[in-house]
mmCIF file of C-alpha atoms in Angstrom:
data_model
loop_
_atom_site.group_PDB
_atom_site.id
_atom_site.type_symbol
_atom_site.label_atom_id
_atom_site.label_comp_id
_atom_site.label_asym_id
_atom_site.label_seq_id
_atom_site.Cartn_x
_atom_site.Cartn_y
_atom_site.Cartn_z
ATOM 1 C CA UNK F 288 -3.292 -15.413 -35.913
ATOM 2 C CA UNK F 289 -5.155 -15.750 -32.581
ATOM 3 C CA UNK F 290 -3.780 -15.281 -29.095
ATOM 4 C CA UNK F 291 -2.862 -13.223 -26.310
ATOM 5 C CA UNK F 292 -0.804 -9.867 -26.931
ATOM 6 C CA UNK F 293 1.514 -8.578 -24.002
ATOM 7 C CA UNK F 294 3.086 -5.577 -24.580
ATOM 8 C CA UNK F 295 6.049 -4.721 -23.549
ATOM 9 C CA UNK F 296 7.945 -7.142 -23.319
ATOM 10 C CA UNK F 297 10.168 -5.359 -21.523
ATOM 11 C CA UNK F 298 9.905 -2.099 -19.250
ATOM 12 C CA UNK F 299 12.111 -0.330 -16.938
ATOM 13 C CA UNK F 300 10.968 1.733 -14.222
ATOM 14 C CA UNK F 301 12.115 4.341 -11.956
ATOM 15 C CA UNK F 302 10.463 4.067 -8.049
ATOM 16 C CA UNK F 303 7.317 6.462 -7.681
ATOM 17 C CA UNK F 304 6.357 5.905 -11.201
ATOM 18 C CA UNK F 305 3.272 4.096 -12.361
ATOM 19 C CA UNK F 306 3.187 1.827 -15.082
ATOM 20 C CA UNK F 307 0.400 -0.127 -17.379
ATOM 21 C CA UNK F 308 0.961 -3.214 -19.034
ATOM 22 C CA UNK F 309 -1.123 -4.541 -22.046
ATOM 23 C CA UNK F 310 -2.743 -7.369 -22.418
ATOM 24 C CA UNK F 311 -4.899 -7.745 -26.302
ATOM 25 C CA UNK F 312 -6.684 -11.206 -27.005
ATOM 26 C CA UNK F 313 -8.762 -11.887 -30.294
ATOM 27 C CA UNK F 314 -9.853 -15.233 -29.294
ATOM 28 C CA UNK F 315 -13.556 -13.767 -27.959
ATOM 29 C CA UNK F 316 -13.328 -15.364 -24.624
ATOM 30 C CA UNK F 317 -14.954 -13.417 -22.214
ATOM 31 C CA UNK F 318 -12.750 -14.262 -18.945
ATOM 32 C CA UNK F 319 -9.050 -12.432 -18.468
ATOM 33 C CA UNK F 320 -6.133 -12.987 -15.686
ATOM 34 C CA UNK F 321 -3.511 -10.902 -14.568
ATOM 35 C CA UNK F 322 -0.871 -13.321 -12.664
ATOM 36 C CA UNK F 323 2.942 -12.186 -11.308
ATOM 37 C CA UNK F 324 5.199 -15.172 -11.450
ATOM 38 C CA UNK F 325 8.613 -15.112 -8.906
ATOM 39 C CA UNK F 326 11.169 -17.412 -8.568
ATOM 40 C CA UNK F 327 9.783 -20.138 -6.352
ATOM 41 C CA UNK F 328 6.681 -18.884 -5.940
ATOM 42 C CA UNK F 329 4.743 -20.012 -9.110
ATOM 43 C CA UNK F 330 1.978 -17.833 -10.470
ATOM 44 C CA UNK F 331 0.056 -15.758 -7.995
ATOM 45 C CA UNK F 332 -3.344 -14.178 -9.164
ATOM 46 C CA UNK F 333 -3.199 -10.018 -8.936
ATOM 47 C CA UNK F 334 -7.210 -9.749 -11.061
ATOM 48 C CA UNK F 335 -9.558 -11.361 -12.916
ATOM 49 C CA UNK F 336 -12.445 -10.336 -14.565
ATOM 50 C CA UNK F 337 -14.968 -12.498 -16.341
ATOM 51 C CA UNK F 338 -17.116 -10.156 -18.227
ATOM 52 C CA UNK F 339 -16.308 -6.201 -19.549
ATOM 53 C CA UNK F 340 -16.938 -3.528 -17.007
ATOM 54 C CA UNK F 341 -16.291 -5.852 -13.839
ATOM 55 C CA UNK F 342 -13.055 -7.442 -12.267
ATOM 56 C CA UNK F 343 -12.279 -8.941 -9.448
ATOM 57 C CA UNK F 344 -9.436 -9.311 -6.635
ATOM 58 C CA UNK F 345 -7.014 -12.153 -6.815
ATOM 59 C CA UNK F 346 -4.916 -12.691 -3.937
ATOM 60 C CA UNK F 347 -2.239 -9.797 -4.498
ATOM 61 C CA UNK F 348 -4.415 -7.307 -5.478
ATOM 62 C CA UNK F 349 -2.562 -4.449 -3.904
ATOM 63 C CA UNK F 350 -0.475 -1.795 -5.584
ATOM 64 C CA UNK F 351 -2.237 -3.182 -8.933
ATOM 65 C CA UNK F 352 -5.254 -1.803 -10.914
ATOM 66 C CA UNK F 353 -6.936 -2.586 -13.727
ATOM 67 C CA UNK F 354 -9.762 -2.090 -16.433
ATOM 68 C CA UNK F 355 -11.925 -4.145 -18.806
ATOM 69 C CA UNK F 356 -13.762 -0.974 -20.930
ATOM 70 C CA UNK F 357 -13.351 -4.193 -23.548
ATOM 71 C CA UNK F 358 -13.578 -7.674 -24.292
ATOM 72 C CA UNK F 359 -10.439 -7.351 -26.268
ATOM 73 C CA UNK F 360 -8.320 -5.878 -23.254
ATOM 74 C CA UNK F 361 -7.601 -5.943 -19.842
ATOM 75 C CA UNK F 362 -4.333 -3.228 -18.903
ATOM 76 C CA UNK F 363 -2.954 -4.056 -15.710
ATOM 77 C CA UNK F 364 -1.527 -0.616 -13.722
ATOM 78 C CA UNK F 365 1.559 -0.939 -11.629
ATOM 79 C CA UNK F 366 1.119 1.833 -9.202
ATOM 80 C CA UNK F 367 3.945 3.312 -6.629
ATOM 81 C CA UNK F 368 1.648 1.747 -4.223
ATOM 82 C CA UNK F 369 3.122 -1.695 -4.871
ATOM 83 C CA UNK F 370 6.087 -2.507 -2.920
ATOM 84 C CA UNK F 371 8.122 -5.332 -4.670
ATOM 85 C CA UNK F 372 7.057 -4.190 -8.301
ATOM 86 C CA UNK F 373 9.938 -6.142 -10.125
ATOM 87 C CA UNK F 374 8.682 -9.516 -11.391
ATOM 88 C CA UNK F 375 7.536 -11.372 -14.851
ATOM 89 C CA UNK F 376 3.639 -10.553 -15.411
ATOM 90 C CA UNK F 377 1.689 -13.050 -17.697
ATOM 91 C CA UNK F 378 -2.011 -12.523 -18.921
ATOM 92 C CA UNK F 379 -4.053 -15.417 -19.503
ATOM 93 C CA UNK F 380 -7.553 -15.756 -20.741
ATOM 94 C CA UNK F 381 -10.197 -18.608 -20.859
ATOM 95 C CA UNK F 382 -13.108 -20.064 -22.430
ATOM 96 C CA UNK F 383 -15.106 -23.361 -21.819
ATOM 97 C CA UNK F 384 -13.914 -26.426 -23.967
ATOM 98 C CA UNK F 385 -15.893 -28.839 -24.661
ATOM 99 C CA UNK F 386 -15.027 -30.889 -21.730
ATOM 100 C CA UNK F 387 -16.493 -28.454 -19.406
ATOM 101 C CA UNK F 388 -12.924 -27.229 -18.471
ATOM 102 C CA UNK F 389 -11.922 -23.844 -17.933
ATOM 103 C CA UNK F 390 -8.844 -23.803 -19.944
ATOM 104 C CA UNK F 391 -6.426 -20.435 -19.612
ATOM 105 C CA UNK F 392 -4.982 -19.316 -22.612
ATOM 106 C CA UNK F 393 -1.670 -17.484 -21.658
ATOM 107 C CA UNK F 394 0.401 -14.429 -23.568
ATOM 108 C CA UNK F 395 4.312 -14.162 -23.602
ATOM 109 C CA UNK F 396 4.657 -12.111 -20.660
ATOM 110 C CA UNK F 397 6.000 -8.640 -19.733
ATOM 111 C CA UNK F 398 9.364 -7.729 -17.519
ATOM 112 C CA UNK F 399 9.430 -5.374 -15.090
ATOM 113 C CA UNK F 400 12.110 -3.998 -13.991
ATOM 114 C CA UNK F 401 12.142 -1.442 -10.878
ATOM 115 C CA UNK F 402 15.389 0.780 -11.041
ATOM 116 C CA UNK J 545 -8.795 -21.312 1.690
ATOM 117 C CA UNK J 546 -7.828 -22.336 -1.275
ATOM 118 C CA UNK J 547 -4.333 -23.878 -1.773
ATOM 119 C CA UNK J 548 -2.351 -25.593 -4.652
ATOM 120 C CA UNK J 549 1.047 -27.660 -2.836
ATOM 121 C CA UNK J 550 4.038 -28.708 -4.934
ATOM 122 C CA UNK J 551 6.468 -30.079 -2.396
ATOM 123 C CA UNK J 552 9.467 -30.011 -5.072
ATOM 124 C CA UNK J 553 11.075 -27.445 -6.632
ATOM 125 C CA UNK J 554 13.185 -29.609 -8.968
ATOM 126 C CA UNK J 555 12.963 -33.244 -9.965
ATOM 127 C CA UNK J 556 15.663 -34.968 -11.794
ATOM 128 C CA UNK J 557 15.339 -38.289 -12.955
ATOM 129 C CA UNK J 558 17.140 -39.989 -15.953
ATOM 130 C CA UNK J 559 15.765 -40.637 -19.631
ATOM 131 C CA UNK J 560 13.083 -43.511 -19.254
ATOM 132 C CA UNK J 561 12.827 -43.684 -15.844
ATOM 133 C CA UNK J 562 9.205 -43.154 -14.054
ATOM 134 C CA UNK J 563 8.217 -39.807 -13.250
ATOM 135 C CA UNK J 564 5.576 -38.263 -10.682
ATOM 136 C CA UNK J 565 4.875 -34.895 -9.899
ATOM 137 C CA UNK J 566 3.116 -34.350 -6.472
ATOM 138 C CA UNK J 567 0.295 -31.972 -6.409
ATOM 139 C CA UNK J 568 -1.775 -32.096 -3.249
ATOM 140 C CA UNK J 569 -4.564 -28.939 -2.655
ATOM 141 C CA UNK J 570 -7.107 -27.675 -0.477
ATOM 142 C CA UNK J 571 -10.053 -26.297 -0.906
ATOM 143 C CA UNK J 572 -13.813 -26.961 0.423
ATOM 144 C CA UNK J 573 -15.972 -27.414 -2.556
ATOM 145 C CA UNK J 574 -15.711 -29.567 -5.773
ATOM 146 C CA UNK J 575 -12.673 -28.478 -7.403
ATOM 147 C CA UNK J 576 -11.195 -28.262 -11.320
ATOM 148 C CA UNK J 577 -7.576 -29.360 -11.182
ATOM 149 C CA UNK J 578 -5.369 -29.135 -14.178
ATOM 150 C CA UNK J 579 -1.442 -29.158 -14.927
ATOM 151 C CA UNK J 580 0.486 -26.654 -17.383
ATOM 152 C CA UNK J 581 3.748 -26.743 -18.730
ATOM 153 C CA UNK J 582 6.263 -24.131 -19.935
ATOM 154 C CA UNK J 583 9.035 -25.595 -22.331
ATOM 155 C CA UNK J 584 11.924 -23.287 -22.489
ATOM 156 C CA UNK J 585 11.395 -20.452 -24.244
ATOM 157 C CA UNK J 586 7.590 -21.470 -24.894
ATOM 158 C CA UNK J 587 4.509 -19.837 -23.362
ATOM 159 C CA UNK J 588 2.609 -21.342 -20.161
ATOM 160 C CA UNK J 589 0.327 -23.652 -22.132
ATOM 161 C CA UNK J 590 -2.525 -26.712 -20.837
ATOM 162 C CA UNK J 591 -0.989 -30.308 -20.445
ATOM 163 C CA UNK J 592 -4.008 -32.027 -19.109
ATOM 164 C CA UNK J 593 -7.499 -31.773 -17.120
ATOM 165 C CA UNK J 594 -9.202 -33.898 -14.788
ATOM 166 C CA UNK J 595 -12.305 -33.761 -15.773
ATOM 167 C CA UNK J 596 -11.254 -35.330 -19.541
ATOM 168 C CA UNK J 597 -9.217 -37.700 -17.373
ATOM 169 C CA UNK J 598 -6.680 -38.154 -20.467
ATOM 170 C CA UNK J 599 -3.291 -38.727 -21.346
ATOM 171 C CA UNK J 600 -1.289 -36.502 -22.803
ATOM 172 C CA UNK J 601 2.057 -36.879 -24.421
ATOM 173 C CA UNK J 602 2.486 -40.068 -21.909
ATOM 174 C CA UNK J 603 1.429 -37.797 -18.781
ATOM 175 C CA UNK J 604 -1.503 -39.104 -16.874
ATOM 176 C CA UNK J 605 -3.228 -37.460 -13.698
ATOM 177 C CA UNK J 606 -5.636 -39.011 -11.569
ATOM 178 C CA UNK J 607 -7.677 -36.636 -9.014
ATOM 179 C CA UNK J 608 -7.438 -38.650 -5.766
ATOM 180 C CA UNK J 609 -10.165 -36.449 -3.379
ATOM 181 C CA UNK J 610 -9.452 -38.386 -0.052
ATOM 182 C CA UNK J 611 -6.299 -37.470 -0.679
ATOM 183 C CA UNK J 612 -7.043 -34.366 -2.375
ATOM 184 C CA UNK J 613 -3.598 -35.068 -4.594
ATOM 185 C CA UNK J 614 -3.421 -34.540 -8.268
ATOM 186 C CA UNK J 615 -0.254 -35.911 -8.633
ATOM 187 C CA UNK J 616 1.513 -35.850 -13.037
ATOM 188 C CA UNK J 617 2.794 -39.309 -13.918
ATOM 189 C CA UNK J 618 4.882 -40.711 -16.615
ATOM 190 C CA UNK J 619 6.547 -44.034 -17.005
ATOM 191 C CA UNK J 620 9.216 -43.733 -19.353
ATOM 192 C CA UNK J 621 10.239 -39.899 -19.315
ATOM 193 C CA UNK J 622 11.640 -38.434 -22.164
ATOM 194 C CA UNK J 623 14.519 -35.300 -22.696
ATOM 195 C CA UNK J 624 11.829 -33.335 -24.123
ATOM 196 C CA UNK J 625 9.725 -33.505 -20.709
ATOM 197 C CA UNK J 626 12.164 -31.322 -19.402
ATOM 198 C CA UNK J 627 10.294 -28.276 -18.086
ATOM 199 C CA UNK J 628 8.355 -26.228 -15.474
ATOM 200 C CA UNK J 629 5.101 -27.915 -14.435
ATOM 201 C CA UNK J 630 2.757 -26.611 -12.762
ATOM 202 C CA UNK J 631 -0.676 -28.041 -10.614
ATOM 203 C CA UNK J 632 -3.807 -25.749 -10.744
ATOM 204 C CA UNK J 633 -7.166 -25.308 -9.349
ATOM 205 C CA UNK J 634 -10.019 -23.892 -10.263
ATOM 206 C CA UNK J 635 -13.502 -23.575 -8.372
ATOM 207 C CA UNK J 636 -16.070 -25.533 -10.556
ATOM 208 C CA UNK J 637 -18.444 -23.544 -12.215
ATOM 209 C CA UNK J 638 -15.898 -20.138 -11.152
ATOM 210 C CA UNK J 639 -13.415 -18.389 -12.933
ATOM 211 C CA UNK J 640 -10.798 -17.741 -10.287
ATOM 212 C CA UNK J 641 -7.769 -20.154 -11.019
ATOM 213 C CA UNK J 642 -4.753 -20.842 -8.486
ATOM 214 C CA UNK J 643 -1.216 -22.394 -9.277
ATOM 215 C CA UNK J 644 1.417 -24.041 -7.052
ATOM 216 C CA UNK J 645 4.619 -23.169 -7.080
ATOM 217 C CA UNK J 646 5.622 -25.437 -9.976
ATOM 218 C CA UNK J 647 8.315 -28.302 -10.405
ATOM 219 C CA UNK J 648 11.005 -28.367 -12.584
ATOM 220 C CA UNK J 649 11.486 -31.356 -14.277
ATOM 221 C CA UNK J 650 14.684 -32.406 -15.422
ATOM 222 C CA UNK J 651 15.485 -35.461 -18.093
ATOM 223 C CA UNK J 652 18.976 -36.302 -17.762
ATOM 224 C CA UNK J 653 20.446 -38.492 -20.966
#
């Protein structure tokens, strides 16, 4: 069954503490996003990376860190850095359809939940 | 900069009414522009694409670059449209992808 893998689905925190979310695909695409979606504010890009061993910035990149050692996977850190940390985190990757789009394929999404 | 606009936050309209989602975005180069949905309880998935310039379970989208709107139209919508939509953008031939801050949609019987 191919997709996107988030786990957890849920995770509680306590402030200071880092965290690392998930994020397994088995679809072979080579390009992976880490977005934070808030109410009202849609989906904001945190990184991207569109090959293994190199990622890039998206426009909230700080508190976060990640790592692409893989194809497969692409953990997204939640340090103590970050100051609003509570929020609903989706992956997403992408490959080329035969349109010439750049479709993202998205995973179910992880809670976090700063106590 | 780049920059997806969605100037509503909900849209209610009743069962086979029109429907149009305003998109509008900036951004300097030649953009890809694409809208997702998210049914309740469903994953974030792909509605439609420019570039294919289809239609999709009645949903049309025409890229408008004098404008530089994108706006989601229907002409009959149904319950099951009821969802979150959201406009994206994507730099062509890039992998970095932005979103708006989405519409709800609601169908009212």
């Amino acid at each position: 069954d191919g997709g996107i893998t988030q786990s957890p689905k849920y995770l509680f925190r306590k402030e200071g503490q880092n965290v690392t979310l998930s994020c397994e695909q088995n679809l072979n695409h080579d390009a992976m996003y880490w977005y934070r979606q808030d109410p009202g504010q849609g989906l904001r890009l945190i990184y991207y990376s569109q090959i293994v061993n190199d990622f890039q910035k998206g426009d909230i990149a700080e508190g976060y860190s990640v790592s692409r050692e893989k194809k497969e996977s692409f953990p997204l850190t939640v340090t103590s850095a970050q100051k609003n940390p509570t929020a609903f985190y989706l992956c997403a990757s992408s490959s080329t359809d035969s349109s010439g789009a750049n479709v993202l394929t998205f995973g179910a999404g992880s809670r976090l939940t700063v106590l | 900069a780049q920059r997806v606009t969605q100037p509503e936050k909900l849209l209610s309209v009743f069962k086979g009414a029109p429907v149009e989602l305003k998109c509008n975005y900036s951004y300097s180069g030649s953009p890809e522009l694409f809208w997702y949905v998210q049914y309740s309880r469903q994953r974030l998935q792909l509605l439609l694409r420019h570039i294919s310039r289809e239609s999709i379970k009645g949903f049309t989208a025409d890229l408008n670059k004098g404008e530089t709107s994108f706006h989601l139209k229907k002409p009959f919508a149904q319950e099951e449209d009821s969802a979150m939509y959201y406009c994206a953008l994507r730099n062509t031939g890039g992998f970095k992808t932005i979103f708006g801050a989405g519409t709800r949609l609601f169908v009212k019987a």
